[in-house]
Tab-separated table of C-alpha atoms in Angstrom:
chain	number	residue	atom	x	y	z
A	1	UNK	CA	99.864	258.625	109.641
A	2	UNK	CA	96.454	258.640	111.093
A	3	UNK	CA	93.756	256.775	109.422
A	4	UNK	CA	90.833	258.108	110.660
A	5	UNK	CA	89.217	261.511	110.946
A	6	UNK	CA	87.785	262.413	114.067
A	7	UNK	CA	84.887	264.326	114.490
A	8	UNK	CA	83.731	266.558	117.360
A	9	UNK	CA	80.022	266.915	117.857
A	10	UNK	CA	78.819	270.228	120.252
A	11	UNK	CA	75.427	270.239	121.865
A	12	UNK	CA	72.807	272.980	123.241
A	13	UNK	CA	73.492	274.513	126.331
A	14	UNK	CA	73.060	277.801	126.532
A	15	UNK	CA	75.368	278.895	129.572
A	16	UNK	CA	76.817	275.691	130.366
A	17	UNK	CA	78.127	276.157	126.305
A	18	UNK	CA	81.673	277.802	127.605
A	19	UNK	CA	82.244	273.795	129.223
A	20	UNK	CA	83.223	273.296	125.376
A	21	UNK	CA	86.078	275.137	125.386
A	22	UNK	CA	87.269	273.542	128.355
A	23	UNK	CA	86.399	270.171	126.784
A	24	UNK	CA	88.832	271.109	123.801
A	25	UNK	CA	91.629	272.708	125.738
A	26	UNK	CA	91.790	269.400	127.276
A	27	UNK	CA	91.686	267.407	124.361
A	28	UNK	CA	93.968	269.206	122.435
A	29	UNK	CA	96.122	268.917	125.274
A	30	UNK	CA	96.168	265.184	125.345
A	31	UNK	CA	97.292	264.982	121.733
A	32	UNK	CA	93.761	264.337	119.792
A	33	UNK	CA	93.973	265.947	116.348
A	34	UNK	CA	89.865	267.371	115.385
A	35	UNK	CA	89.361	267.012	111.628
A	36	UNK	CA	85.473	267.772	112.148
A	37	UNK	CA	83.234	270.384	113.900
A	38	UNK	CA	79.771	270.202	114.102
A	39	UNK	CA	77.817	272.669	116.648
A	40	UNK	CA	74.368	273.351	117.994
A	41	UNK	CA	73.201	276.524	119.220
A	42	UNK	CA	75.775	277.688	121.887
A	43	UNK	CA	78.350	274.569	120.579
A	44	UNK	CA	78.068	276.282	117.181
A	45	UNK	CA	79.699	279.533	118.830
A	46	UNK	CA	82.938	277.612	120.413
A	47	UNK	CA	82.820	275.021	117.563
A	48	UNK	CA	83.388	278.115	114.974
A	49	UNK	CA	85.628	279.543	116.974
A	50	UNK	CA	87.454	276.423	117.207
A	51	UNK	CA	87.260	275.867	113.766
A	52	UNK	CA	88.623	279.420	112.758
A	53	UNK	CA	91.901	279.156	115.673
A	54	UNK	CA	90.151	281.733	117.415
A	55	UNK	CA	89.151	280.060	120.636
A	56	UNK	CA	91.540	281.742	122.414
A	57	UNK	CA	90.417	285.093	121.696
A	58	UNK	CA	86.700	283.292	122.428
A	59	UNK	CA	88.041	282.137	125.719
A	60	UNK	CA	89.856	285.164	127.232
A	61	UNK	CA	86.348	287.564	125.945
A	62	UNK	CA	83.854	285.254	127.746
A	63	UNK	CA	86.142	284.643	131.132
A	64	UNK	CA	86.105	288.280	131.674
A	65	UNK	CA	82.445	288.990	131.597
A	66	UNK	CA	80.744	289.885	135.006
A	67	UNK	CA	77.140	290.320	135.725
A	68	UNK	CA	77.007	293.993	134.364
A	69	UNK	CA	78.455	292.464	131.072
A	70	UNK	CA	76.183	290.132	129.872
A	71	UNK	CA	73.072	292.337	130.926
A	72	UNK	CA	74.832	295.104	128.806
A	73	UNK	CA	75.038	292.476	125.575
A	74	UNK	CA	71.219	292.536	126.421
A	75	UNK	CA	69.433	294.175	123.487
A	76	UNK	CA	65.546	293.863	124.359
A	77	UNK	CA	62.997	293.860	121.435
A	78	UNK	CA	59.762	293.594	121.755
A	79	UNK	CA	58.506	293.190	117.598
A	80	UNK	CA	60.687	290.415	116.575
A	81	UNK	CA	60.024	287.102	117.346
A	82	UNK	CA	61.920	287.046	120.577
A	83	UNK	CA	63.034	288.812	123.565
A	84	UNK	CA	66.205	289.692	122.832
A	85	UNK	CA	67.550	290.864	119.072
A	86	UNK	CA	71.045	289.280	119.877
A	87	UNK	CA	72.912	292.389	117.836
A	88	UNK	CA	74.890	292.834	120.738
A	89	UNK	CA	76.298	290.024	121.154
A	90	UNK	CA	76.519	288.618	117.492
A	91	UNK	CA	78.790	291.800	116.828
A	92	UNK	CA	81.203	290.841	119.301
A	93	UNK	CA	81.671	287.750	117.903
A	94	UNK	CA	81.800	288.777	114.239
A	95	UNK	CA	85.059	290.548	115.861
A	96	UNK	CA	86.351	287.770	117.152
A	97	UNK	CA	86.105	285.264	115.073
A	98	UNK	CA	87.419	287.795	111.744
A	99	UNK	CA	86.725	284.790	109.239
A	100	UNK	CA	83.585	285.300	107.365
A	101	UNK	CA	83.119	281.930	105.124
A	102	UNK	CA	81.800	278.460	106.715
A	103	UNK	CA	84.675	277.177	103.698
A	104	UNK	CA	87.608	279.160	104.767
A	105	UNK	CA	87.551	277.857	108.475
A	106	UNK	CA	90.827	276.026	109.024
A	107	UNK	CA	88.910	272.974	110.355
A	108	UNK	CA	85.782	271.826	108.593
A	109	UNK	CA	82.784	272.964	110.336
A	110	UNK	CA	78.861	272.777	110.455
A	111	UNK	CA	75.939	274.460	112.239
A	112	UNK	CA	72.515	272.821	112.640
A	113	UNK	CA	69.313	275.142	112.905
A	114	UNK	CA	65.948	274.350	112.319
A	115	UNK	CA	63.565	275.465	109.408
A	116	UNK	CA	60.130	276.455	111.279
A	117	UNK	CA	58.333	276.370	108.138
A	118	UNK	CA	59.204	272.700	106.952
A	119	UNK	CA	59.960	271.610	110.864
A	120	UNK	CA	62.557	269.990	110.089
A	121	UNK	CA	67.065	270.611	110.566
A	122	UNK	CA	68.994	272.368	108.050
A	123	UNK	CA	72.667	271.632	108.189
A	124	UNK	CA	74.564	275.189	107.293
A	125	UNK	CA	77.904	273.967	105.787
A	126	UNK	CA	78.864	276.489	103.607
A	127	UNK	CA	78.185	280.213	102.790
A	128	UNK	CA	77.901	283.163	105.385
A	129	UNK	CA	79.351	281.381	109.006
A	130	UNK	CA	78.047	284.003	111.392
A	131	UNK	CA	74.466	283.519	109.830
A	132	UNK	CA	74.899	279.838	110.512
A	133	UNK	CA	75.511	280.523	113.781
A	134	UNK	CA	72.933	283.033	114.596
A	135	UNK	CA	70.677	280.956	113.153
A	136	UNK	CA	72.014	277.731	115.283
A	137	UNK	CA	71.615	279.686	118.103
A	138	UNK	CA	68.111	281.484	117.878
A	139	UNK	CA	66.357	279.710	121.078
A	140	UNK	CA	62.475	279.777	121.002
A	141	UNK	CA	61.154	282.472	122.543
A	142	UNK	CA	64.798	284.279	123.789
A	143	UNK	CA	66.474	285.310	120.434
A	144	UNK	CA	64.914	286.692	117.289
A	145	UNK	CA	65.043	284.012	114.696
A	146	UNK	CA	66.912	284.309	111.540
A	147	UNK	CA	65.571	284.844	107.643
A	148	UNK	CA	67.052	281.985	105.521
A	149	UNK	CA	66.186	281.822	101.652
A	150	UNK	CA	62.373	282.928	102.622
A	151	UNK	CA	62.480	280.441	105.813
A	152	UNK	CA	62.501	281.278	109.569
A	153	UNK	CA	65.579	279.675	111.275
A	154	UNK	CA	65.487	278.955	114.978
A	155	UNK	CA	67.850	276.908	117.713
A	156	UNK	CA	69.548	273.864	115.961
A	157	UNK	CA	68.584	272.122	119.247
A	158	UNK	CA	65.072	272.161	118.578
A	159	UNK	CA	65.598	268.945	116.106
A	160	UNK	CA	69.339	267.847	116.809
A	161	UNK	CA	70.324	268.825	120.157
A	162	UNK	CA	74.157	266.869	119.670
A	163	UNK	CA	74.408	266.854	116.335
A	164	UNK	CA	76.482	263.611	115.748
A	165	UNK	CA	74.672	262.825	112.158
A	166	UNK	CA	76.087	266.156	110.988
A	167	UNK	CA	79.814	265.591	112.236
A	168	UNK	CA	79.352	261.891	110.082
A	169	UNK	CA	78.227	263.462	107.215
A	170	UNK	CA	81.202	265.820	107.286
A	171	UNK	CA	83.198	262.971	107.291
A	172	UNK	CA	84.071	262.218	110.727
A	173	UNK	CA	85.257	258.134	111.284
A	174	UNK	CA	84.992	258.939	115.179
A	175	UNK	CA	82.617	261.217	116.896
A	176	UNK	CA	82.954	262.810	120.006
A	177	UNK	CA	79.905	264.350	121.424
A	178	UNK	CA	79.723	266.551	124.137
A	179	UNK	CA	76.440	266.649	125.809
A	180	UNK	CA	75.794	269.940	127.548
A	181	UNK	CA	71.974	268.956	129.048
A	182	UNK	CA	71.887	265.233	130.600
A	183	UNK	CA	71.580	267.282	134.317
A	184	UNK	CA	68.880	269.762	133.312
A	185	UNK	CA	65.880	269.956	135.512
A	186	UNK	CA	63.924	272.954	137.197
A	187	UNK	CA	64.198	273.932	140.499
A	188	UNK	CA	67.904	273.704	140.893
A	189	UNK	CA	69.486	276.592	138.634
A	190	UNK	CA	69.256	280.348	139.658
A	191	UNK	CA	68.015	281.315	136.323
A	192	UNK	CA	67.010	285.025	134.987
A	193	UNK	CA	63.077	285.759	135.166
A	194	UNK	CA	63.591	287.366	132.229
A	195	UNK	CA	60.101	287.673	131.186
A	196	UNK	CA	58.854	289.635	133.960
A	197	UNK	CA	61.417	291.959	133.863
A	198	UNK	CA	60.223	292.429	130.076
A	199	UNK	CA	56.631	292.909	131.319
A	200	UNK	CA	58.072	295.793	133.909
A	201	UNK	CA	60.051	297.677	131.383
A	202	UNK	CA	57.046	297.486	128.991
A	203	UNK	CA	54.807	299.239	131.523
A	204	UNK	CA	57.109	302.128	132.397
A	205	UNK	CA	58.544	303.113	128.886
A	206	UNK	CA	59.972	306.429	129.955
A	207	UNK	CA	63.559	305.711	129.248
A	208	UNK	CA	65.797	306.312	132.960
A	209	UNK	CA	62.775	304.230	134.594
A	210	UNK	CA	62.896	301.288	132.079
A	211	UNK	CA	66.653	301.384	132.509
A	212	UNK	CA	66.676	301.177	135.438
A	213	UNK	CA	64.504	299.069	136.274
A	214	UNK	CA	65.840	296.883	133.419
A	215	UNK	CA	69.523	297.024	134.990
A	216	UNK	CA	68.092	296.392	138.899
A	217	UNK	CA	65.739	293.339	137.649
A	218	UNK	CA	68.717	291.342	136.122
A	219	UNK	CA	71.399	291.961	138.722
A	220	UNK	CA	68.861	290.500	141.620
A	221	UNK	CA	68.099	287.618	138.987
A	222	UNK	CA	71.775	287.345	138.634
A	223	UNK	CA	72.612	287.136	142.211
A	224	UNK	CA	69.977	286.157	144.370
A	225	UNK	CA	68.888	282.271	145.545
A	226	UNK	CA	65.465	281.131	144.194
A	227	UNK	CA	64.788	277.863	145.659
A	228	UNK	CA	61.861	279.109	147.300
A	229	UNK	CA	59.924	280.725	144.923
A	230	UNK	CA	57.424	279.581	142.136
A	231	UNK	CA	59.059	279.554	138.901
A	232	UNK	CA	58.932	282.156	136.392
A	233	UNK	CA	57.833	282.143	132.696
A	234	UNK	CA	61.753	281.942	131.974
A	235	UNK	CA	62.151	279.197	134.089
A	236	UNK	CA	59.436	277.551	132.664
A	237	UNK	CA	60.076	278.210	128.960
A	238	UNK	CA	63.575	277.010	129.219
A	239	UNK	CA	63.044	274.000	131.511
A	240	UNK	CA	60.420	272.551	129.930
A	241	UNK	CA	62.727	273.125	125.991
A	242	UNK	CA	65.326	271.188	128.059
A	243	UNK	CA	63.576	268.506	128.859
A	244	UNK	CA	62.111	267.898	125.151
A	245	UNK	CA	65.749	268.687	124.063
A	246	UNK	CA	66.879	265.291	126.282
A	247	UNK	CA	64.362	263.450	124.831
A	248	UNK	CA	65.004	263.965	121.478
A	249	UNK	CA	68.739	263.466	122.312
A	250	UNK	CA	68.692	260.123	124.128
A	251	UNK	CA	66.347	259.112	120.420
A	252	UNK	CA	68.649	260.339	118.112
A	253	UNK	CA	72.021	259.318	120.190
A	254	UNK	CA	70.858	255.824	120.580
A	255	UNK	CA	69.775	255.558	116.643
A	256	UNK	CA	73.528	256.841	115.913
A	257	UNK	CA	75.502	256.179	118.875
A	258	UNK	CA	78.785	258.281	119.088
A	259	UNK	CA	81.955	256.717	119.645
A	260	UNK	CA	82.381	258.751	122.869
A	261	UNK	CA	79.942	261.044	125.291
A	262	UNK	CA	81.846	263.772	127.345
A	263	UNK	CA	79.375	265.406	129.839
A	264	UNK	CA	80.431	268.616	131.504
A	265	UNK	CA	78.660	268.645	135.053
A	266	UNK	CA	77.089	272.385	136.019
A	267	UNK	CA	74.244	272.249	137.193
A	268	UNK	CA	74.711	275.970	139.382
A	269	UNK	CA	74.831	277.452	136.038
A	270	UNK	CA	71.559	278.522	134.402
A	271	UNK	CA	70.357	279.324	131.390
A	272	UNK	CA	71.841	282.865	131.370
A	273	UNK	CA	74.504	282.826	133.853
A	274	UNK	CA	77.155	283.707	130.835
A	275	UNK	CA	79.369	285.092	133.389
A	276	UNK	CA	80.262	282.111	134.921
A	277	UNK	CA	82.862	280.940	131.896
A	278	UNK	CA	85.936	279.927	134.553
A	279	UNK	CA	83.075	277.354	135.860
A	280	UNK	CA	82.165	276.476	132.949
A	281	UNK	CA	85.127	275.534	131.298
A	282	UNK	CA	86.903	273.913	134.552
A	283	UNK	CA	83.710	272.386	134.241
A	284	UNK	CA	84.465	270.909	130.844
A	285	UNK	CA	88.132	269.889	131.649
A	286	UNK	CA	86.623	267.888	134.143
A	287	UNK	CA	84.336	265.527	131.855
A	288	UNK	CA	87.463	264.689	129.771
A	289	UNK	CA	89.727	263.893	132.348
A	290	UNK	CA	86.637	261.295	133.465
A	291	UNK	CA	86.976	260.059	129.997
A	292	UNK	CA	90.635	259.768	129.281
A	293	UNK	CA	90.851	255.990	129.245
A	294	UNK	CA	88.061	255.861	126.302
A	295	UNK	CA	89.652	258.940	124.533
A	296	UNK	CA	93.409	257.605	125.044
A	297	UNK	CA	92.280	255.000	123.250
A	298	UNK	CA	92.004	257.500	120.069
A	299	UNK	CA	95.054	258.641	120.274
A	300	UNK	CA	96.960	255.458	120.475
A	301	UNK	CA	95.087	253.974	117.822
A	302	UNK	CA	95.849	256.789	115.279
A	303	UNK	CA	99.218	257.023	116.392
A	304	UNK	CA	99.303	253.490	115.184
């Protein structure tokens, strides 16, 4: 009889976020039973879909999205807080995931987003679990943020990147954390210029030339090399969140240490390269078989 719960903690990533379901394939695999799920932004999405035995379904939508995909989940807005509404997207996965309660999910879960108005985290453990994880996943700047009992929720990672405090105070013995960011820097990733490609389709509102133009600016960002060029606002926006994101992380990890880091390595995949999910997840697979000596040692010891 195991004596211990373990706990899996799911950081901010954006992209890189399909590594966690590689990262739990892999651990299921190996025999380690998750009592605890707590996710930020994009590792609230796979962590509820873990948590509802629906990552499956999660898995097989995201590996078949191509470029033409994700730029079609692309719901521009231009009056609410953010570039994109996230509708789109947030609709799929209300499909997917079919449970509707944080408390009926089979494994028990938690989202972290963060209050703008009292700046500080708010852990969402109960009530409506596709809020929590719109909420959790509402990145400055990029997605709309979400109304919350007269507050203004934005990305969880803004104040707990890898939330390991939450996954404790669910009750997790053992933490796990899976750190999406420790390789983020700019220069490197081929990431959207997403923001001038808003300022084009502003200019031009007639709708086939916005569409257009819309549809041409994201498949070049999607496809073409950048190394040469200066960066964009997008670049620069999400960089520079990345980089306060590690610092906050390497604070708050070293305060409350978890029992085990697994750290998917992608660097090729940027910020909105969602179409890049068989990367991704080999990606994840990857960081736990570098691991499997610490996280072996979980398994024999509740086996014991």
């Amino acid at each position: 009889m195991r004596q211990r719960k373990i706990g899996l903690a799911l950081g901010s990533g954006a992209a890189k976020g399909w590594a966690h379901i590689g990262v739990i394939q892999a651990l299921t695999e190996m025999g380690i039973v998750v009592d605890v799920v707590a996710g930020c932004s994009v590792g609230a999405l796979v962590g509820a879909a873990y948590a509802t035995n629906r990552l499956n379904a999660m898995a097989r939508w995201v590996s078949g999205f191509h470029h033409w995909d994700v730029i079609r989940l692309m719901d521009l807005s231009w009056q609410r807080g953010g570039l994109l509404r996230g509708d789109r997207v947030f609709n799929q996965v209300r499909h997917i995931l079919r449970t509707q309660q944080i408390e009926e999910c089979a494994i028990k879960f938690g989202a972290v987003a963060t209050n703008l108005t009292t700046a500080r985290e708010l852990w969402l453990t109960e009530g409506d679990l596709h809020h929590a994880i719109r909420a959790s996943c509402s990145m400055p700047g990029l997605l709309a943020p979400v109304r919350h009992n007269d507050y203004w929720l934005v990305d969880g990672a803004v104040v707990n990147p890898v939330p390991v405090s939450l996954a404790r105070a669910l009750g997790a013995d053992v933490v796990i954390a899976v750190d999406l960011q420790h390789n983020a820097t700019l220069g490197h990733d081929d990431m959207l210029s997403v923001a001038a490609m808003a300022e084009e389709t502003h200019a031009d509102s007639t709708p086939l030339n916005w569409q257009h133009k819309l549809r041409q600016r994201l498949s070049m960002g999607l496809q073409r090399q950048r190394a040469n060029r200066a960066p964009s606002a997008m670049d620069i926006m999400t960089a520079s969140i990345q980089v306060l994101e590690n610092r906050l992380k390497m604070h708050r990890m070293a305060g409350d240490p978890p029992d085990v880091v697994v750290q998917p390595y992608c660097p090729q995949i940027a910020t909105l390269d969602f179409h890049r999910a068989h990367e991704a997840i080999a990606a994840g697979r990857l960081a736990v078989e570098k691991k499997q000596d610490e996280l072996q040692l979980l398994v024999n010891r509740d086996a014991g």
